[in-house]
Amino acid sequence: MAARLEIVSPEGLRVDGRRPAEVRRVLTRTGVLSQADGSAYIEQGNTKCLAAVYGPREPVKRAGVLHDRATINVEYNVSSFSSGERRAKLRRDRKLLEIGLMIKQTFETVVATTSFPRSEIDIYLQILQTDGGAVHTAINAATLALIDAGIPMTDYVCACSAGFVNDQAILDLNFLEESADVPTLTVALLPKSGKISMLGLESRLHIDKLEPVIALASDGCMQMKDTLDEAIRISTRNLAKTVLH
């Protein structure tokens, strides 16, 4: 219980020195994989994610092909340095599949799939290193990779997490905070419309606390929108320089 009490110090600082409503430092790169149609790399704090997009392309398997739109497939993986017990591995694999499905459903609402009938778009997300916030980092990386692939979308999908501890909401939790049984909510937001496209809650959170946590996570999503915008601007400038020279 003491660990939870120290998530935010009496001076209002968290374990890593941030204020409650402060996101971690974010680094982005696009076009990092030459073989992919689109790719991106994001570091959010010490969490690192690589995203690769292939397609739209002809489906490998004809079964399940949609004649009026593209099928989106998402594969979400977390690098593991220990195989662990078989039962634990099965639980972990099931969890990864659930997260992949959740991310797939989120992007189905914004990708212009009807522009590419009878095709598929494959999104591969690899968490290379995790220090909390792996899911929202992966979603932001997927958005960048889809843009890098030139796949039309009606909006960005921007994501961030927030939690509730010591009677206050905290933004963008790291691993220590997530491990201290802090109720954590991951929000994916469509910034143009302000619509929430995904809510993922880890552990129970009282209904009275839900509104401030959603509000803070949504604010974090808008901060991520600015970060992704800047990443696209840099990528476009670099591409223009390459073409001109």
CSV table of C-alpha atoms in Angstrom, one decimal:
chain,number,residue,atom,x,y,z
A,1,MET,CA,0.0,0.0,0.0
A,2,ALA,CA,2.9,2.3,0.7
A,3,ALA,CA,4.0,2.1,-2.9
A,4,ARG,CA,0.6,3.4,-4.0
A,5,LEU,CA,0.9,6.4,-1.6
A,6,GLU,CA,4.2,7.3,-3.1
A,7,ILE,CA,3.0,7.4,-6.7
A,8,VAL,CA,2.6,11.2,-6.2
A,9,SER,CA,4.8,12.8,-3.5
A,10,PRO,CA,3.5,15.5,-1.1
A,11,GLU,CA,5.3,18.0,-3.4
A,12,GLY,CA,3.1,16.8,-6.3
A,13,LEU,CA,5.8,14.9,-8.2
A,14,ARG,CA,5.7,11.4,-9.5
A,15,VAL,CA,8.4,8.7,-9.3
A,16,ASP,CA,10.0,9.9,-12.6
A,17,GLY,CA,9.8,13.6,-11.7
A,18,ARG,CA,6.7,14.4,-13.8
A,19,ARG,CA,3.6,16.4,-12.6
A,20,PRO,CA,0.3,14.4,-12.5
A,21,ALA,CA,-0.9,15.9,-15.8
A,22,GLU,CA,2.4,15.6,-17.7
A,23,VAL,CA,3.1,13.1,-20.5
A,24,ARG,CA,6.5,11.4,-21.0
A,25,ARG,CA,8.9,12.6,-23.6
A,26,VAL,CA,7.9,11.3,-27.1
A,27,LEU,CA,10.3,10.6,-30.0
A,28,THR,CA,9.1,9.6,-33.4
A,29,ARG,CA,10.5,8.5,-36.7
A,30,THR,CA,8.7,7.5,-39.9
A,31,GLY,CA,9.8,5.4,-42.9
A,32,VAL,CA,12.1,3.3,-40.8
A,33,LEU,CA,11.5,0.0,-42.7
A,34,SER,CA,12.2,0.1,-46.4
A,35,GLN,CA,10.3,-3.2,-47.1
A,36,ALA,CA,7.0,-2.0,-45.6
A,37,ASP,CA,4.5,0.3,-47.4
A,38,GLY,CA,4.5,2.4,-44.3
A,39,SER,CA,6.4,2.3,-41.0
A,40,ALA,CA,7.0,4.3,-37.8
A,41,TYR,CA,8.9,4.1,-34.6
A,42,ILE,CA,7.8,5.7,-31.4
A,43,GLU,CA,9.4,6.1,-28.0
A,44,GLN,CA,7.2,7.2,-25.2
A,45,GLY,CA,9.4,7.4,-22.1
A,46,ASN,CA,11.1,4.1,-22.1
A,47,THR,CA,8.4,2.3,-24.0
A,48,LYS,CA,9.4,1.6,-27.6
A,49,CYS,CA,7.2,0.5,-30.5
A,50,LEU,CA,7.8,-0.3,-34.1
A,51,ALA,CA,4.9,-0.3,-36.5
A,52,ALA,CA,4.8,-1.7,-40.1
A,53,VAL,CA,1.9,-1.4,-42.6
A,54,TYR,CA,1.6,-3.6,-45.7
A,55,GLY,CA,-1.1,-2.9,-48.3
A,56,PRO,CA,-3.6,-2.4,-49.5
A,57,ARG,CA,-2.7,-5.6,-51.2
A,58,GLU,CA,-4.3,-8.8,-52.5
A,59,PRO,CA,-5.3,-11.1,-49.7
A,60,VAL,CA,-3.1,-14.1,-49.1
A,61,LYS,CA,-6.2,-16.1,-48.1
A,62,ARG,CA,-9.3,-15.8,-50.2
A,63,ALA,CA,-11.5,-16.8,-47.3
A,64,GLY,CA,-13.0,-13.9,-45.5
A,65,VAL,CA,-12.4,-11.4,-48.4
A,66,LEU,CA,-14.8,-8.5,-48.3
A,67,HIS,CA,-16.1,-7.5,-51.8
A,68,ASP,CA,-17.0,-3.9,-50.8
A,69,ARG,CA,-14.0,-2.9,-48.7
A,70,ALA,CA,-10.6,-3.8,-47.4
A,71,THR,CA,-10.0,-6.1,-44.5
A,72,ILE,CA,-7.8,-4.7,-41.7
A,73,ASN,CA,-5.6,-7.2,-39.9
A,74,VAL,CA,-3.6,-6.2,-36.8
A,75,GLU,CA,-0.9,-8.3,-35.1
A,76,TYR,CA,0.3,-7.0,-31.8
A,77,ASN,CA,3.4,-8.5,-30.1
A,78,VAL,CA,5.5,-7.7,-27.1
A,79,SER,CA,9.2,-8.7,-27.1
A,80,SER,CA,9.8,-11.3,-24.3
A,81,PHE,CA,13.2,-12.3,-23.0
A,82,SER,CA,11.9,-15.3,-21.0
A,83,SER,CA,9.6,-18.1,-22.2
A,84,GLY,CA,8.1,-18.6,-18.7
A,85,GLU,CA,5.5,-21.2,-17.8
A,86,ARG,CA,3.3,-22.6,-20.6
A,87,ARG,CA,0.1,-21.6,-18.9
A,88,ALA,CA,1.3,-18.0,-18.4
A,89,LYS,CA,2.4,-17.9,-22.0
A,90,LEU,CA,-1.0,-19.0,-23.2
A,91,ARG,CA,-2.7,-16.3,-21.0
A,92,ARG,CA,-0.2,-13.7,-22.4
A,93,ASP,CA,-0.9,-14.8,-26.0
A,94,ARG,CA,-4.6,-14.6,-25.5
A,95,LYS,CA,-4.2,-11.1,-24.1
A,96,LEU,CA,-2.1,-10.0,-27.1
A,97,LEU,CA,-4.8,-11.3,-29.5
A,98,GLU,CA,-7.5,-9.3,-27.5
A,99,ILE,CA,-5.4,-6.1,-27.8
A,100,GLY,CA,-4.8,-6.7,-31.5
A,101,LEU,CA,-8.6,-7.1,-32.1
A,102,MET,CA,-9.3,-4.0,-30.1
A,103,ILE,CA,-6.8,-2.0,-32.1
A,104,LYS,CA,-8.2,-3.4,-35.4
A,105,GLN,CA,-11.7,-2.4,-34.5
A,106,THR,CA,-10.5,1.1,-33.6
A,107,PHE,CA,-8.8,1.7,-37.0
A,108,GLU,CA,-11.8,0.2,-38.9
A,109,THR,CA,-13.7,3.4,-37.9
A,110,VAL,CA,-11.2,5.8,-39.6
A,111,VAL,CA,-9.5,4.0,-42.5
A,112,ALA,CA,-11.1,4.5,-45.9
A,113,THR,CA,-11.6,0.7,-46.4
A,114,THR,CA,-14.3,1.2,-49.1
A,115,SER,CA,-11.7,2.7,-51.4
A,116,PHE,CA,-9.9,-0.7,-51.5
A,117,PRO,CA,-12.5,-3.5,-52.0
A,118,ARG,CA,-11.3,-7.1,-52.0
A,119,SER,CA,-7.9,-6.2,-50.5
A,120,GLU,CA,-6.3,-6.3,-47.1
A,121,ILE,CA,-4.2,-3.9,-45.0
A,122,ASP,CA,-1.9,-5.6,-42.5
A,123,ILE,CA,-0.6,-3.7,-39.5
A,124,TYR,CA,2.2,-5.2,-37.4
A,125,LEU,CA,2.9,-3.7,-34.0
A,126,GLN,CA,6.0,-4.8,-32.1
A,127,ILE,CA,6.6,-3.5,-28.6
A,128,LEU,CA,10.4,-3.6,-28.4
A,129,GLN,CA,10.6,-2.4,-24.8
A,130,THR,CA,7.9,-1.7,-22.3
A,131,ASP,CA,7.8,0.7,-19.5
A,132,GLY,CA,4.0,1.3,-19.3
A,133,GLY,CA,1.5,2.5,-21.8
A,134,ALA,CA,2.4,-0.1,-24.4
A,135,VAL,CA,-1.1,-0.2,-26.0
A,136,HIS,CA,-1.5,3.6,-26.5
A,137,THR,CA,2.1,3.8,-27.8
A,138,ALA,CA,1.2,1.1,-30.3
A,139,ILE,CA,-1.9,2.9,-31.5
A,140,ASN,CA,0.0,6.1,-32.0
A,141,ALA,CA,2.7,4.3,-34.0
A,142,ALA,CA,0.0,2.6,-36.1
A,143,THR,CA,-1.5,6.0,-37.0
A,144,LEU,CA,1.9,7.3,-38.1
A,145,ALA,CA,2.6,4.1,-40.1
A,146,LEU,CA,-0.7,4.3,-41.9
A,147,ILE,CA,-0.1,7.9,-42.8
A,148,ASP,CA,3.4,7.0,-44.0
A,149,ALA,CA,1.8,4.3,-46.2
A,150,GLY,CA,-0.4,6.9,-47.8
A,151,ILE,CA,-3.6,5.1,-46.7
A,152,PRO,CA,-6.5,7.6,-46.5
A,153,MET,CA,-8.1,8.1,-43.1
A,154,THR,CA,-10.9,10.3,-42.0
A,155,ASP,CA,-9.1,11.2,-38.8
A,156,TYR,CA,-6.0,10.4,-36.7
A,157,VAL,CA,-6.4,7.9,-33.9
A,158,CYS,CA,-4.5,9.3,-30.9
A,159,ALA,CA,-4.2,7.4,-27.7
A,160,CYS,CA,-3.1,8.0,-24.1
A,161,SER,CA,-3.6,6.4,-20.7
A,162,ALA,CA,-4.6,7.9,-17.4
A,163,GLY,CA,-5.1,6.6,-13.9
A,164,PHE,CA,-6.5,7.6,-10.5
A,165,VAL,CA,-4.5,7.6,-7.3
A,166,ASN,CA,-4.6,9.6,-4.0
A,167,ASP,CA,-7.7,11.4,-5.1
A,168,GLN,CA,-6.3,12.7,-8.3
A,169,ALA,CA,-6.0,11.7,-12.0
A,170,ILE,CA,-2.5,11.1,-13.4
A,171,LEU,CA,-1.6,11.0,-17.1
A,172,ASP,CA,0.5,8.5,-19.2
A,173,LEU,CA,1.4,5.9,-16.6
A,174,ASN,CA,4.8,4.3,-16.5
A,175,PHE,CA,5.4,0.6,-15.5
A,176,LEU,CA,6.0,1.4,-11.8
A,177,GLU,CA,2.6,3.2,-11.7
A,178,GLU,CA,0.8,0.5,-13.6
A,179,SER,CA,2.3,-2.2,-11.3
A,180,ALA,CA,1.2,-0.4,-8.1
A,181,ASP,CA,-2.5,-1.4,-8.8
A,182,VAL,CA,-3.4,2.1,-10.0
A,183,PRO,CA,-6.7,1.8,-11.9
A,184,THR,CA,-5.6,2.6,-15.5
A,185,LEU,CA,-7.8,3.7,-18.5
A,186,THR,CA,-6.5,3.7,-22.1
A,187,VAL,CA,-8.4,6.1,-24.3
A,188,ALA,CA,-8.2,6.3,-28.1
A,189,LEU,CA,-9.6,9.6,-29.5
A,190,LEU,CA,-10.5,10.9,-32.9
A,191,PRO,CA,-9.3,14.5,-32.5
A,192,LYS,CA,-11.3,16.1,-35.3
A,193,SER,CA,-14.7,15.0,-33.9
A,194,GLY,CA,-13.6,14.6,-30.3
A,195,LYS,CA,-15.2,11.1,-30.4
A,196,ILE,CA,-13.7,8.4,-28.2
A,197,SER,CA,-13.1,5.3,-30.3
A,198,MET,CA,-11.7,3.0,-27.6
A,199,LEU,CA,-11.8,2.7,-23.9
A,200,GLY,CA,-9.7,0.0,-22.2
A,201,LEU,CA,-9.9,-0.2,-18.4
A,202,GLU,CA,-7.3,-2.2,-16.4
A,203,SER,CA,-8.8,-3.0,-12.9
A,204,ARG,CA,-11.8,-1.4,-11.3
A,205,LEU,CA,-12.5,2.3,-11.2
A,206,HIS,CA,-15.4,3.8,-9.3
A,207,ILE,CA,-17.9,5.5,-11.6
A,208,ASP,CA,-17.4,8.9,-9.8
A,209,LYS,CA,-13.7,8.8,-10.8
A,210,LEU,CA,-14.3,7.8,-14.4
A,211,GLU,CA,-15.1,11.3,-15.8
A,212,PRO,CA,-11.9,13.1,-14.6
A,213,VAL,CA,-9.7,10.2,-15.8
A,214,ILE,CA,-11.4,10.1,-19.2
A,215,ALA,CA,-11.0,13.9,-19.4
A,216,LEU,CA,-7.3,13.8,-18.6
A,217,ALA,CA,-6.6,10.9,-20.9
A,218,SER,CA,-8.4,12.8,-23.7
A,219,ASP,CA,-6.2,15.8,-23.0
A,220,GLY,CA,-3.2,13.5,-23.4
A,221,CYS,CA,-4.6,12.3,-26.7
A,222,MET,CA,-4.8,15.9,-28.0
A,223,GLN,CA,-1.2,16.4,-26.9
A,224,MET,CA,-0.3,13.3,-28.9
A,225,LYS,CA,-2.1,14.8,-32.0
A,226,ASP,CA,0.3,17.8,-31.9
A,227,THR,CA,3.2,15.3,-31.6
A,228,LEU,CA,2.0,13.3,-34.6
A,229,ASP,CA,1.4,16.4,-36.6
A,230,GLU,CA,5.0,17.5,-36.0
A,231,ALA,CA,6.3,14.1,-37.0
A,232,ILE,CA,4.3,14.2,-40.3
A,233,ARG,CA,5.6,17.8,-41.0
A,234,ILE,CA,9.2,16.6,-40.5
A,235,SER,CA,8.7,13.6,-42.7
A,236,THR,CA,7.1,15.7,-45.4
A,237,ARG,CA,10.0,18.2,-45.3
A,238,ASN,CA,12.6,15.4,-45.5
A,239,LEU,CA,10.7,13.8,-48.4
A,240,ALA,CA,10.6,17.1,-50.3
A,241,LYS,CA,14.4,17.6,-49.8
A,242,THR,CA,15.0,14.1,-51.2
A,243,VAL,CA,12.8,14.8,-54.3
A,244,LEU,CA,14.4,18.2,-54.9
A,245,HIS,CA,17.9,16.8,-54.6
